[in-house]
Structures are given as C-alpha cells and as structure tokens.
mmCIF file of C-alpha atoms in Angstrom:
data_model
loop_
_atom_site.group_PDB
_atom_site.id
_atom_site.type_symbol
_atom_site.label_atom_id
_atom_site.label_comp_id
_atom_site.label_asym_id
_atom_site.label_seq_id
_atom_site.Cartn_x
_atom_site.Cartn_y
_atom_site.Cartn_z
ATOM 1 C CA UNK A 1310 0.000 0.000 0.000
ATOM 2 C CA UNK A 1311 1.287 3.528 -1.109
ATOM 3 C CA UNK A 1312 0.760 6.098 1.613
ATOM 4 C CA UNK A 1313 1.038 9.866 1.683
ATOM 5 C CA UNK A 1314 2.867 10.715 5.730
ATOM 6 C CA UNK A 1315 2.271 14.635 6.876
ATOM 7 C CA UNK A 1316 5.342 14.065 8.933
ATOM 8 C CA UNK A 1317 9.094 14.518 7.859
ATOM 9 C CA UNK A 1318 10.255 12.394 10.733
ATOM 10 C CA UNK A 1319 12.451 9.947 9.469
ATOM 11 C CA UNK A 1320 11.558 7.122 12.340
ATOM 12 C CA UNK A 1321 7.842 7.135 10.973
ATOM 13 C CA UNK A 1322 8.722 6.441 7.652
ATOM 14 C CA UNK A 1323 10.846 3.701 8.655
ATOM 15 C CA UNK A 1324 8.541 2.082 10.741
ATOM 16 C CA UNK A 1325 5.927 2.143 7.646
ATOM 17 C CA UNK A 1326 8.497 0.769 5.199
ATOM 18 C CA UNK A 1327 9.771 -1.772 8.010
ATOM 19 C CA UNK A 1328 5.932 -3.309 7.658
ATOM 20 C CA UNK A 1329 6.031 -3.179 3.854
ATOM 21 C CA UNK A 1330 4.320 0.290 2.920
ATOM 22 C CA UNK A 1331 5.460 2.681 0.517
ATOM 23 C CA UNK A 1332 5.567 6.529 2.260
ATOM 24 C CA UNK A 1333 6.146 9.608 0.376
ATOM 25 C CA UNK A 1334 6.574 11.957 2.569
ATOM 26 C CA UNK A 1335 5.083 15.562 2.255
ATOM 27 C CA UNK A 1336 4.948 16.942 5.762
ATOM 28 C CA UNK A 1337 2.254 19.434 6.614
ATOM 29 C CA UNK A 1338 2.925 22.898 7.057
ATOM 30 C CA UNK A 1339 1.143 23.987 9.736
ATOM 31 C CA UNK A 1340 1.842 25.642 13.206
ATOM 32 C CA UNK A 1341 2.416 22.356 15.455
ATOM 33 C CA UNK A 1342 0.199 23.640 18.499
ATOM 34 C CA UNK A 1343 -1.503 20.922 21.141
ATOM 35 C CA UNK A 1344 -5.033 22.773 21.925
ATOM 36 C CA UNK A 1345 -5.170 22.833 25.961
ATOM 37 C CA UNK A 1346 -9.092 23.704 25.479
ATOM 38 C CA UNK A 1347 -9.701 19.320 25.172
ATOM 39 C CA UNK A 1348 -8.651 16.483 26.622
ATOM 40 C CA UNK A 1349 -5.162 15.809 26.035
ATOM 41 C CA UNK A 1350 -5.843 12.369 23.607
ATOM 42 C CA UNK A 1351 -8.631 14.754 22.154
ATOM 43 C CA UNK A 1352 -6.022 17.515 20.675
ATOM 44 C CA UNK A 1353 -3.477 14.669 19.368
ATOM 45 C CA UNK A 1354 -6.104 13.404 17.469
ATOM 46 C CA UNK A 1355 -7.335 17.240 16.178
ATOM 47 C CA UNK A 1356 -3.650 18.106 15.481
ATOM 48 C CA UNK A 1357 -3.150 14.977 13.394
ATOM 49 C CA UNK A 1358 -6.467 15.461 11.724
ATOM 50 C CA UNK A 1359 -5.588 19.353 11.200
ATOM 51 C CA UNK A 1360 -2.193 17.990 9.300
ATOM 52 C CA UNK A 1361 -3.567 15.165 7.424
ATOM 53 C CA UNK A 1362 -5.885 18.025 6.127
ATOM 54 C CA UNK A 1363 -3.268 20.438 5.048
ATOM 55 C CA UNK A 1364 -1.851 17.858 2.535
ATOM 56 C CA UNK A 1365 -5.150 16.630 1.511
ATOM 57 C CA UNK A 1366 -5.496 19.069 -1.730
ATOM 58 C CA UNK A 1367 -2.387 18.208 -2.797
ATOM 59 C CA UNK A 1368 -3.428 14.595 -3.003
ATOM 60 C CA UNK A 1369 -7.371 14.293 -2.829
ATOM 61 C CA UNK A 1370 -7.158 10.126 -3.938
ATOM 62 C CA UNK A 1371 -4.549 9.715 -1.674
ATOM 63 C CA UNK A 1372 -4.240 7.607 1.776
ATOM 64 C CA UNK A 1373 -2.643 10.305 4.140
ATOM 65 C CA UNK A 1374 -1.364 9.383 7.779
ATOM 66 C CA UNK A 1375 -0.301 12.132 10.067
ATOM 67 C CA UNK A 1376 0.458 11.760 13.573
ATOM 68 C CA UNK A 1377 1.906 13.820 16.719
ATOM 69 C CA UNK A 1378 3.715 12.040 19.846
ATOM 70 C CA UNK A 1379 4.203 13.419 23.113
ATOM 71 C CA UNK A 1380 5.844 13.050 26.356
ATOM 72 C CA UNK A 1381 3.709 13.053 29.467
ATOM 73 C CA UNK A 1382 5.015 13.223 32.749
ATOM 74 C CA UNK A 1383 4.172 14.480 36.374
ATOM 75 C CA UNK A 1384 0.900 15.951 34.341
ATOM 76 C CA UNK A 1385 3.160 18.197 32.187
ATOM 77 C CA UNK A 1386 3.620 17.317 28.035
ATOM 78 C CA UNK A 1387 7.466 17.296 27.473
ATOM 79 C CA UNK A 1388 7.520 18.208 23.924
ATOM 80 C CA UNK A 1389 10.630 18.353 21.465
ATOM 81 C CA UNK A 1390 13.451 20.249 23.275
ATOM 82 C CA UNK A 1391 14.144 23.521 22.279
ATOM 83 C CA UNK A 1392 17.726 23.177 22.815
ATOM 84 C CA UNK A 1393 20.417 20.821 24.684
ATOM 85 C CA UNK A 1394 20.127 22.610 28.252
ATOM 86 C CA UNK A 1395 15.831 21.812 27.943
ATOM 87 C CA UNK A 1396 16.623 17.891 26.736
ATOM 88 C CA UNK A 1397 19.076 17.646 30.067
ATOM 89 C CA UNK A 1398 16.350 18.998 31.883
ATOM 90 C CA UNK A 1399 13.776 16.443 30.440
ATOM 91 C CA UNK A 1400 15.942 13.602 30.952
ATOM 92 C CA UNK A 1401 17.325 14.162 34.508
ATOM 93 C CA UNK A 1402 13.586 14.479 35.179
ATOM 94 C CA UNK A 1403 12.540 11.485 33.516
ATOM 95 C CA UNK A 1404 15.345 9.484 34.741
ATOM 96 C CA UNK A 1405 14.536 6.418 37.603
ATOM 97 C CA UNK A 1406 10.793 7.350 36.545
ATOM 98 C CA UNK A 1407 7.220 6.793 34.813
ATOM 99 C CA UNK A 1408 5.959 8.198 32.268
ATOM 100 C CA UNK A 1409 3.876 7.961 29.108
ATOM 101 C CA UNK A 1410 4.095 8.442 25.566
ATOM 102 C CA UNK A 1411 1.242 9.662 23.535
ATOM 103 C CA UNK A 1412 0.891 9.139 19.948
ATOM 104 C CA UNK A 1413 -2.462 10.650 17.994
ATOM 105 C CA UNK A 1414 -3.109 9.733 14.802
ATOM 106 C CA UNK A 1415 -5.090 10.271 11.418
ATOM 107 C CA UNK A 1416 -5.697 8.564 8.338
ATOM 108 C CA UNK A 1417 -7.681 10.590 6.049
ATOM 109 C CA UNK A 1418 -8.692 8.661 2.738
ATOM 110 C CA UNK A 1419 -11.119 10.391 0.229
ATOM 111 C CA UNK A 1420 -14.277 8.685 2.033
ATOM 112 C CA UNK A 1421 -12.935 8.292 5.549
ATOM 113 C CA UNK A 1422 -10.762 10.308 8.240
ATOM 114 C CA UNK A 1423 -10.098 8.054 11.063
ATOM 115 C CA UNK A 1424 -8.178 9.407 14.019
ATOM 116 C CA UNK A 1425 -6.717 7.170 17.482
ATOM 117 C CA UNK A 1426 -4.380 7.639 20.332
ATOM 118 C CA UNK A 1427 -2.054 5.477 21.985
ATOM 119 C CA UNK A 1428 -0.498 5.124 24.886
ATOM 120 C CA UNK A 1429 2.749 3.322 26.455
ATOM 121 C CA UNK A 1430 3.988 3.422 29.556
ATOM 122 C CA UNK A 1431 7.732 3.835 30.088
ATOM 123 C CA UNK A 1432 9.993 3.232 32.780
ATOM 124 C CA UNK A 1433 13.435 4.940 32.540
ATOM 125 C CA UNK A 1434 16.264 3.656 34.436
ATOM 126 C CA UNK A 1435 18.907 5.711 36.696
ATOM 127 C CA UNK A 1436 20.501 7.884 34.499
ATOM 128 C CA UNK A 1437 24.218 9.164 35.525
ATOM 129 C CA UNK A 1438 24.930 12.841 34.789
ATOM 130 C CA UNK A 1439 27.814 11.995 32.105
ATOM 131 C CA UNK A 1440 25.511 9.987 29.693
ATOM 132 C CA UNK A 1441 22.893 12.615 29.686
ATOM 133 C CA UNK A 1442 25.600 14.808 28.514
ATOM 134 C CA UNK A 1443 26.971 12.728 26.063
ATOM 135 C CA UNK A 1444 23.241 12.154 24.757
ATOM 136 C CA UNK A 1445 22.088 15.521 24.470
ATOM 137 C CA UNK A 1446 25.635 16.374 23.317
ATOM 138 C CA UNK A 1447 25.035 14.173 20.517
ATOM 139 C CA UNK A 1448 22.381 16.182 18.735
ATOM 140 C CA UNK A 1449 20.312 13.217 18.942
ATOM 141 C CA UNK A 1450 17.988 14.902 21.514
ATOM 142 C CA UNK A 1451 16.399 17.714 19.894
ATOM 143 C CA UNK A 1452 14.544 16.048 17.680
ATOM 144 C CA UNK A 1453 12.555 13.447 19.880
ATOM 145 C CA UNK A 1454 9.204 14.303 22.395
ATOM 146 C CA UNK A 1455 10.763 14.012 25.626
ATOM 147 C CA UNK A 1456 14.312 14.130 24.743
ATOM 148 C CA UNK A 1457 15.227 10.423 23.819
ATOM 149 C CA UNK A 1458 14.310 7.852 21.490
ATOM 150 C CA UNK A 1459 13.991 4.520 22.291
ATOM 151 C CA UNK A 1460 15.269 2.843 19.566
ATOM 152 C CA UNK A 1461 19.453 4.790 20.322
ATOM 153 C CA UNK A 1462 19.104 5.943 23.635
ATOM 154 C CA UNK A 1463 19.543 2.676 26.254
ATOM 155 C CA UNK A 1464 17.658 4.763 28.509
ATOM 156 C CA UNK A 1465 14.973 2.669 29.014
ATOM 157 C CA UNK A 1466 14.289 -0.169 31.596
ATOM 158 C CA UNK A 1467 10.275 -1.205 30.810
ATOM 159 C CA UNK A 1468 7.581 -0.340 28.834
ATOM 160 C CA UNK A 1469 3.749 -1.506 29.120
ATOM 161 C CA UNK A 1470 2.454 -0.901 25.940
ATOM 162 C CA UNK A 1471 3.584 -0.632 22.057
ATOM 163 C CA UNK A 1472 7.413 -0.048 21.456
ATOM 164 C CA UNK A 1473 6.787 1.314 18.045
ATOM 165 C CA UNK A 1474 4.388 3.862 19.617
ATOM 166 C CA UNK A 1475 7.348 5.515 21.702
ATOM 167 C CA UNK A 1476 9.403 5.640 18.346
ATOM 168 C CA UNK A 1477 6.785 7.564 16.571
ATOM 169 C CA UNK A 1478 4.202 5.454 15.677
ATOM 170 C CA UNK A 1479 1.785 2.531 16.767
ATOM 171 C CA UNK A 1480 2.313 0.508 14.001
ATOM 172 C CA UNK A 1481 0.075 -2.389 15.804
ATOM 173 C CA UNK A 1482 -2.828 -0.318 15.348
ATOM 174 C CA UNK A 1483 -1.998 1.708 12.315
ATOM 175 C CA UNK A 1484 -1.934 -1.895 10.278
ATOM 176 C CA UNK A 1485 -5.145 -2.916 12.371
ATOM 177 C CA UNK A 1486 -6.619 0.598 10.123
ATOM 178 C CA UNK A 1487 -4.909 -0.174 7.270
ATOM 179 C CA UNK A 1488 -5.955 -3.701 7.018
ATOM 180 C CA UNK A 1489 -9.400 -2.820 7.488
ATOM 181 C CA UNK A 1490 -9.415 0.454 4.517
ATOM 182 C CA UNK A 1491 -7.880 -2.374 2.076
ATOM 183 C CA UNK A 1492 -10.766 -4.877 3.086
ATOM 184 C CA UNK A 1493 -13.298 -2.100 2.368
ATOM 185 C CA UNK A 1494 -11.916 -0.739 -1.015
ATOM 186 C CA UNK A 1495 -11.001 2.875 0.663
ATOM 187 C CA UNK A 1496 -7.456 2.776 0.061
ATOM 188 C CA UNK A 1497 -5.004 3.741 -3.044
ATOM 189 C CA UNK A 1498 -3.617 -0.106 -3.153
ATOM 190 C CA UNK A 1499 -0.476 -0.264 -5.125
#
C-alpha cells in the first residue's frame, strides 16, 4: 500500500516501510500547536487530523497518515526540546521514573478520516549525569518528544504498551486501520 505521511520524521517512515508500505513523505505545514481547550488524547487526534488536512489538496485520492507524539510526565507534556540545556532537563527528570508516551493519529482517505491515540507506559532507568551529557551532546535529543528515542538511547528499563508507539508510531494499530481500509476498497492499493 502507497501512503502519503504529513510528517518529515524519518523514524515514521521507517517504521511504515519496516511493515512493507510505501511513504512519500510531504509533511504538513502547519503551526504544530496541542489545543489545551480538550482532553489531552482529544487535541493529538485534532492536530493529526488538522495535518492530514493540510496535505489533503495536494493529493485528494490519496491515503494520508499524520500523527503527533508526546511526552507526558508528572501531568506536564514534554515536547521536542528547544535546545540541549531543555533535553538535560527532560531527561534528569525522567530518569529512575514513569511516564507515558502519547501518539495521535489520522488517516484521512477520500471517504474516511479516522483518528486514534495510543499510549505506552515507560519506565526509565537511573541515568548518571555523564551519559545525559553525552546524549544531548550528541544532537540526537532535539529532535525526539521528551528528549530520547527509544530505539538509540539505552535509557529505558520497561515499557507496558507498544514499542513502536514511543518511536513515533503505533504501528500495531496503524496496520489494524490499514488492514481494514484495504478490506473495504477505501485505500489507493499499489
């Protein structure tokens, strides 16, 4: 199946191609707010909805899958870091602790727009001072919710939930979608 991802994070498009889809990508170009008016799940959803949208007209047969992750913890969303002292921050917060990754997500066909969250728990280990350092002073940090990424860091100790969800994207329930738009005729096959 040929897909059109709103995103222009490489991890998502790797995860899709890992599973045997084909993803041009064409990220959305919209202001990347999380409304605070709706439940939390609520305004992943709406922001991957409002960037599935965006790219829409340029591809109105298209299958289009957008999606936002975020870092939860303590009640506060730990977002991408604006710069290495914020991702030190994040993970000398996160380290020895709890705390959830969020994931919504859209696909919008021509018929159908069909939008999920997920959720995984995570459990960090005790992080020592000098690998944050040598983590954040790896660039690596700045372009992942909450700091890390799962699949290079080595910071984690447990997860309850999906592990593709805390790279980007819950491919467990994206192909659950999928599998269901190709049984109904709704998406571009190729």
């Amino acid at each position: 199946m040929e897909l059109i991802l709103a995103s222009q994070s490489p991890r998502r498009k790797q995860l899709l191609e890992e599973q045997g889809y084909k993803a041009d990508v064409h990220p959305a170009e919209i202001a990347e707010t999380i409304s605070t008016t709706m439940p939390l799940d609520e305004a992943l959803e709406r922001l991957a909805l409002d960037k599935a949208r965006a790219v829409q007209p340029a591809f109105p047969d298209r299958t289009i899958l957008a999606a936002d992750t975020v870092v939860v913890y303590g009640g506060e969303i730990l977002g991408k870091p604006s710069d290495d002292r914020e991702a030190c921050d994040y993970l000398m917060r996160l380290s020895g602790e709890t705390h959830q990754v969020k994931t919504g997500v859209c696909i919008l066909t021509p018929e159908l727009e069909i939008t999920f969250t997920d959720t995984t728990d995570v459990h960090f280990r005790v992080l020592e001072d000098q690998e944050i350092l040598e983590y954040t002073d790896s660039g690596r940090a700045l372009d992942k919710a909450g700091a890390y990424g799962i699949q290079d860091s080595g910071f984690v100790d447990r997860i309850n939930g999906s592990w593709s969800n805390v790279v980007g994207l819950p491919m467990e329930k994206v192909e659950e979608v999928l599998d269901y738009l190709c049984r109904k005729g709704c998406a571009t096959a190729v």
